[in-house]
mmCIF file with all atom_site columns, C-alpha atoms in Angstrom:
data_model
loop_
_atom_site.group_PDB
_atom_site.id
_atom_site.type_symbol
_atom_site.label_atom_id
_atom_site.label_alt_id
_atom_site.label_comp_id
_atom_site.label_asym_id
_atom_site.label_entity_id
_atom_site.label_seq_id
_atom_site.pdbx_PDB_ins_code
_atom_site.Cartn_x
_atom_site.Cartn_y
_atom_site.Cartn_z
_atom_site.occupancy
_atom_site.B_iso_or_equiv
_atom_site.pdbx_formal_charge
_atom_site.auth_seq_id
_atom_site.auth_comp_id
_atom_site.auth_asym_id
_atom_site.auth_atom_id
_atom_site.pdbx_PDB_model_num
ATOM 1   C CA . MET I 1 1   ? 81.807  50.794 120.835 1.00 42.00 ? 1   MET I CA 1
ATOM 2   C CA . SER I 1 2   ? 84.532  49.472 122.223 1.00 46.00 ? 2   SER I CA 1
ATOM 3   C CA . GLY I 1 3   ? 84.615  45.450 121.671 1.00 56.00 ? 3   GLY I CA 1
ATOM 4   C CA . SER I 1 4   ? 85.836  44.369 125.357 1.00 60.00 ? 4   SER I CA 1
ATOM 5   C CA . ALA I 1 5   ? 85.776  45.385 128.842 1.00 58.00 ? 5   ALA I CA 1
ATOM 6   C CA . PHE I 1 6   ? 89.471  46.312 129.117 1.00 56.00 ? 6   PHE I CA 1
ATOM 7   C CA . ASN I 1 7   ? 90.039  48.479 126.390 1.00 59.00 ? 7   ASN I CA 1
ATOM 8   C CA . ALA I 1 8   ? 86.790  50.568 128.070 1.00 53.00 ? 8   ALA I CA 1
ATOM 9   C CA . PHE I 1 9   ? 88.674  50.345 131.151 1.00 51.00 ? 9   PHE I CA 1
ATOM 10  C CA . LYS I 1 10  ? 91.472  51.529 129.568 1.00 54.00 ? 10  LYS I CA 1
ATOM 11  C CA . SER I 1 11  ? 90.082  54.057 127.648 1.00 49.00 ? 11  SER I CA 1
ATOM 12  C CA . ARG I 1 12  ? 89.302  55.889 130.999 1.00 50.00 ? 12  ARG I CA 1
ATOM 13  C CA . VAL I 1 13  ? 92.352  55.881 133.056 1.00 48.00 ? 13  VAL I CA 1
ATOM 14  C CA . PRO I 1 14  ? 93.490  58.794 133.499 1.00 50.00 ? 14  PRO I CA 1
ATOM 15  C CA . VAL I 1 15  ? 98.054  58.603 132.751 1.00 55.00 ? 15  VAL I CA 1
ATOM 16  C CA . ALA I 1 16  ? 99.825  61.243 133.892 1.00 61.00 ? 16  ALA I CA 1
ATOM 17  C CA . TRP I 1 17  ? 103.019 61.816 132.114 1.00 68.00 ? 17  TRP I CA 1
ATOM 18  C CA . SER I 1 18  ? 106.220 60.609 132.356 1.00 73.00 ? 18  SER I CA 1
ATOM 19  C CA . PRO I 1 19  ? 109.289 60.143 131.122 1.00 82.00 ? 19  PRO I CA 1
ATOM 20  C CA . ARG I 1 20  ? 109.836 56.484 130.180 1.00 83.00 ? 20  ARG I CA 1
ATOM 21  C CA . LEU I 1 21  ? 106.548 54.834 128.754 1.00 85.00 ? 21  LEU I CA 1
ATOM 22  C CA . TYR I 1 22  ? 106.497 51.169 128.905 1.00 85.00 ? 22  TYR I CA 1
ATOM 23  C CA . ILE I 1 23  ? 104.897 48.743 126.034 1.00 87.00 ? 23  ILE I CA 1
ATOM 24  C CA . THR I 1 24  ? 103.135 45.575 125.383 1.00 86.00 ? 24  THR I CA 1
ATOM 25  C CA . LEU I 1 25  ? 101.949 43.709 123.246 1.00 86.00 ? 25  LEU I CA 1
ATOM 26  C CA . VAL I 1 26  ? 99.391  42.377 123.304 1.00 83.00 ? 26  VAL I CA 1
ATOM 27  C CA . ARG I 1 27  ? 97.746  41.445 120.748 1.00 82.00 ? 27  ARG I CA 1
ATOM 28  C CA . GLY I 1 28  ? 99.104  38.842 117.770 1.00 77.00 ? 28  GLY I CA 1
ATOM 29  C CA . LEU I 1 29  ? 101.606 39.758 114.815 1.00 76.00 ? 29  LEU I CA 1
ATOM 30  C CA . PRO I 1 30  ? 99.791  37.669 112.313 1.00 83.00 ? 30  PRO I CA 1
ATOM 31  C CA . GLY I 1 31  ? 96.885  39.164 110.256 1.00 77.00 ? 31  GLY I CA 1
ATOM 32  C CA . THR I 1 32  ? 98.109  42.690 111.039 1.00 79.00 ? 32  THR I CA 1
ATOM 33  C CA . ARG I 1 33  ? 98.686  45.114 108.334 1.00 84.00 ? 33  ARG I CA 1
ATOM 34  C CA . ARG I 1 34  ? 102.695 45.309 107.016 1.00 84.00 ? 34  ARG I CA 1
ATOM 35  C CA . LEU I 1 35  ? 102.944 48.931 108.044 1.00 82.00 ? 35  LEU I CA 1
ATOM 36  C CA . HIS I 1 36  ? 101.367 47.979 111.698 1.00 79.00 ? 36  HIS I CA 1
ATOM 37  C CA . ARG I 1 37  ? 104.381 44.894 111.878 1.00 83.00 ? 37  ARG I CA 1
ATOM 38  C CA . ARG I 1 38  ? 106.567 47.582 110.323 1.00 86.00 ? 38  ARG I CA 1
ATOM 39  C CA . THR I 1 39  ? 105.839 49.962 113.402 1.00 85.00 ? 39  THR I CA 1
ATOM 40  C CA . LEU I 1 40  ? 106.391 47.402 116.008 1.00 86.00 ? 40  LEU I CA 1
ATOM 41  C CA . GLU I 1 41  ? 109.428 46.017 114.685 1.00 85.00 ? 41  GLU I CA 1
ATOM 42  C CA . ALA I 1 42  ? 110.187 49.293 114.680 1.00 82.00 ? 42  ALA I CA 1
ATOM 43  C CA . MET I 1 43  ? 109.624 49.470 118.268 1.00 84.00 ? 43  MET I CA 1
ATOM 44  C CA . ARG I 1 44  ? 111.488 46.243 119.230 1.00 85.00 ? 44  ARG I CA 1
ATOM 45  C CA . LEU I 1 45  ? 108.083 44.297 119.656 1.00 85.00 ? 45  LEU I CA 1
ATOM 46  C CA . ARG I 1 46  ? 108.586 41.383 117.863 1.00 83.00 ? 46  ARG I CA 1
ATOM 47  C CA . ARG I 1 47  ? 106.504 38.571 119.680 1.00 83.00 ? 47  ARG I CA 1
ATOM 48  C CA . CYS I 1 48  ? 103.419 38.661 121.980 1.00 83.00 ? 48  CYS I CA 1
ATOM 49  C CA . HIS I 1 49  ? 103.380 39.900 125.687 1.00 84.00 ? 49  HIS I CA 1
ATOM 50  C CA . ARG I 1 50  ? 106.803 40.891 125.766 1.00 85.00 ? 50  ARG I CA 1
ATOM 51  C CA . THR I 1 51  ? 107.622 44.380 127.330 1.00 85.00 ? 51  THR I CA 1
ATOM 52  C CA . VAL I 1 52  ? 110.007 46.638 126.749 1.00 88.00 ? 52  VAL I CA 1
ATOM 53  C CA . GLU I 1 53  ? 110.959 50.457 127.929 1.00 86.00 ? 53  GLU I CA 1
ATOM 54  C CA . HIS I 1 54  ? 111.244 53.970 125.940 1.00 85.00 ? 54  HIS I CA 1
ATOM 55  C CA . ARG I 1 55  ? 111.420 57.480 126.176 1.00 86.00 ? 55  ARG I CA 1
ATOM 56  C CA . THR I 1 56  ? 108.681 59.191 125.116 1.00 82.00 ? 56  THR I CA 1
ATOM 57  C CA . THR I 1 57  ? 108.757 61.160 122.369 1.00 83.00 ? 57  THR I CA 1
ATOM 58  C CA . PRO I 1 58  ? 106.868 62.626 119.614 1.00 83.00 ? 58  PRO I CA 1
ATOM 59  C CA . SER I 1 59  ? 107.843 60.006 116.941 1.00 83.00 ? 59  SER I CA 1
ATOM 60  C CA . LEU I 1 60  ? 106.837 57.322 119.936 1.00 82.00 ? 60  LEU I CA 1
ATOM 61  C CA . LEU I 1 61  ? 103.935 59.040 120.002 1.00 82.00 ? 61  LEU I CA 1
ATOM 62  C CA . GLY I 1 62  ? 102.991 58.341 116.748 1.00 84.00 ? 62  GLY I CA 1
ATOM 63  C CA . MET I 1 63  ? 103.697 55.224 116.410 1.00 84.00 ? 63  MET I CA 1
ATOM 64  C CA . LEU I 1 64  ? 101.501 54.386 119.845 1.00 83.00 ? 64  LEU I CA 1
ATOM 65  C CA . THR I 1 65  ? 98.760  56.075 117.980 1.00 84.00 ? 65  THR I CA 1
ATOM 66  C CA . GLN I 1 66  ? 99.009  54.045 114.761 1.00 82.00 ? 66  GLN I CA 1
ATOM 67  C CA . VAL I 1 67  ? 98.939  50.808 116.771 1.00 85.00 ? 67  VAL I CA 1
ATOM 68  C CA . LYS I 1 68  ? 97.204  51.452 119.443 1.00 81.00 ? 68  LYS I CA 1
ATOM 69  C CA . ARG I 1 69  ? 94.440  48.552 119.457 1.00 83.00 ? 69  ARG I CA 1
ATOM 70  C CA . LEU I 1 70  ? 97.911  45.839 119.160 1.00 84.00 ? 70  LEU I CA 1
ATOM 71  C CA . VAL I 1 71  ? 100.133 47.372 122.579 1.00 87.00 ? 71  VAL I CA 1
ATOM 72  C CA . ALA I 1 72  ? 99.029  48.409 126.510 1.00 84.00 ? 72  ALA I CA 1
ATOM 73  C CA . VAL I 1 73  ? 101.354 51.299 127.680 1.00 84.00 ? 73  VAL I CA 1
ATOM 74  C CA . GLU I 1 74  ? 102.089 51.882 131.161 1.00 81.00 ? 74  GLU I CA 1
ATOM 75  C CA . THR I 1 75  ? 103.718 54.660 132.244 1.00 81.00 ? 75  THR I CA 1
ATOM 76  C CA . GLU I 1 76  ? 106.689 54.064 135.032 1.00 78.00 ? 76  GLU I CA 1
ATOM 77  C CA . GLU I 1 77  ? 103.908 53.912 137.883 1.00 78.00 ? 77  GLU I CA 1
ATOM 78  C CA . MET I 1 78  ? 101.888 51.375 136.960 1.00 78.00 ? 78  MET I CA 1
ATOM 79  C CA . TYR I 1 79  ? 104.881 49.159 135.744 1.00 79.00 ? 79  TYR I CA 1
ATOM 80  C CA . ASN I 1 80  ? 106.266 49.381 138.896 1.00 81.00 ? 80  ASN I CA 1
ATOM 81  C CA . ALA I 1 81  ? 102.690 48.701 141.137 1.00 82.00 ? 81  ALA I CA 1
ATOM 82  C CA . ARG I 1 82  ? 102.054 45.726 138.218 1.00 81.00 ? 82  ARG I CA 1
ATOM 83  C CA . LYS I 1 83  ? 105.637 44.035 139.320 1.00 82.00 ? 83  LYS I CA 1
ATOM 84  C CA . GLN I 1 84  ? 105.266 44.556 142.598 1.00 85.00 ? 84  GLN I CA 1
ATOM 85  C CA . ALA I 1 85  ? 101.733 42.901 142.753 1.00 83.00 ? 85  ALA I CA 1
ATOM 86  C CA . GLU I 1 86  ? 102.870 39.791 140.638 1.00 82.00 ? 86  GLU I CA 1
ATOM 87  C CA . ALA I 1 87  ? 105.998 39.394 142.694 1.00 85.00 ? 87  ALA I CA 1
ATOM 88  C CA . GLU I 1 88  ? 103.574 39.917 145.596 1.00 83.00 ? 88  GLU I CA 1
ATOM 89  C CA . MET I 1 89  ? 101.680 36.587 144.350 1.00 82.00 ? 89  MET I CA 1
ATOM 90  C CA . ARG I 1 90  ? 104.726 34.522 143.619 1.00 82.00 ? 90  ARG I CA 1
ATOM 91  C CA . ALA I 1 91  ? 105.686 34.632 146.836 1.00 75.00 ? 91  ALA I CA 1
ATOM 92  C CA . PRO I 1 92  ? 106.828 31.572 148.818 1.00 80.00 ? 92  PRO I CA 1
ATOM 93  C CA . ARG I 1 93  ? 104.280 31.224 151.079 1.00 77.00 ? 93  ARG I CA 1
ATOM 94  C CA . PRO I 1 94  ? 104.756 29.139 154.497 1.00 79.00 ? 94  PRO I CA 1
ATOM 95  C CA . PRO I 1 95  ? 104.551 24.538 153.767 1.00 79.00 ? 95  PRO I CA 1
ATOM 96  C CA . LEU I 1 96  ? 101.306 22.953 154.904 1.00 79.00 ? 96  LEU I CA 1
ATOM 97  C CA . VAL I 1 97  ? 102.385 20.957 157.474 1.00 81.00 ? 97  VAL I CA 1
ATOM 98  C CA . VAL I 1 98  ? 100.255 17.385 157.900 1.00 82.00 ? 98  VAL I CA 1
ATOM 99  C CA . SER I 1 99  ? 100.782 14.520 160.385 1.00 79.00 ? 99  SER I CA 1
ATOM 100 C CA . HIS I 1 100 ? 99.399  11.837 160.009 1.00 81.00 ? 100 HIS I CA 1
ATOM 101 C CA . GLN I 1 101 ? 100.199 10.221 162.994 1.00 79.00 ? 101 GLN I CA 1
ATOM 102 C CA . PRO I 1 102 ? 97.276  9.237  165.488 1.00 78.00 ? 102 PRO I CA 1
ATOM 103 C CA . GLN I 1 103 ? 96.065  11.756 167.697 1.00 75.00 ? 103 GLN I CA 1
ATOM 104 C CA . PRO I 1 104 ? 96.186  11.155 171.687 1.00 74.00 ? 104 PRO I CA 1
ATOM 105 C CA . PRO I 1 105 ? 92.266  11.636 173.138 1.00 76.00 ? 105 PRO I CA 1
ATOM 106 C CA . ALA I 1 106 ? 92.371  15.406 174.427 1.00 74.00 ? 106 ALA I CA 1
ATOM 107 C CA . PRO I 1 107 ? 92.061  14.899 178.376 1.00 76.00 ? 107 PRO I CA 1
ATOM 108 C CA . LYS I 1 108 ? 88.969  16.341 179.895 1.00 74.00 ? 108 LYS I CA 1
ATOM 109 C CA . PRO I 1 109 ? 88.485  19.414 181.261 1.00 72.00 ? 109 PRO I CA 1
ATOM 110 C CA . ALA I 1 110 ? 88.302  18.900 185.559 1.00 69.00 ? 110 ALA I CA 1
ATOM 111 C CA . ALA I 1 111 ? 84.166  20.634 185.259 1.00 63.00 ? 111 ALA I CA 1
ATOM 112 C CA . ALA I 1 112 ? 83.242  18.594 182.596 1.00 60.00 ? 112 ALA I CA 1
ATOM 113 C CA . ALA I 1 113 ? 84.625  15.376 184.401 1.00 58.00 ? 113 ALA I CA 1
ATOM 114 C CA . ALA I 1 114 ? 83.175  16.003 187.380 1.00 60.00 ? 114 ALA I CA 1
ATOM 115 C CA . VAL I 1 115 ? 79.817  17.001 186.404 1.00 61.00 ? 115 VAL I CA 1
ATOM 116 C CA . GLY I 1 116 ? 81.056  13.152 184.171 1.00 59.00 ? 116 GLY I CA 1
ATOM 117 C CA . ALA I 1 117 ? 81.243  10.990 187.656 1.00 58.00 ? 117 ALA I CA 1
ATOM 118 C CA . ALA I 1 118 ? 77.444  13.166 189.181 1.00 59.00 ? 118 ALA I CA 1
ATOM 119 C CA . THR I 1 119 ? 75.522  11.257 186.200 1.00 60.00 ? 119 THR I CA 1
ATOM 120 C CA . THR I 1 120 ? 77.202  8.044  186.238 1.00 61.00 ? 120 THR I CA 1
ATOM 121 C CA . ALA I 1 121 ? 76.832  8.425  190.173 1.00 58.00 ? 121 ALA I CA 1
ATOM 122 C CA . GLN I 1 122 ? 73.583  8.828  189.542 1.00 60.00 ? 122 GLN I CA 1
#
């Protein structure tokens, strides 16, 4: 059993080979094995939710296998798509204009005025 829906999803996503990998530390270091902490330090991951970029090498893939439950790995395309989506979410939106002045009554249309005049005449 995977333990979380995200890990189950992550394990099923097909990842194309990429010359560069973006690695993000997603779990905290306290309570982990010393060997795993030293591996993460060798990959320059010292704080949670920090991302580093590495070339894809056999030694890096071995390190990732060792600490796979502590990190999230993305290819360049995945990383760029995520950053673009985050930028769109942070994009400035047009300001809301709120007017506190009372609005003048809208003029009645000519047809409604004629019907209103006919009903008062009767």
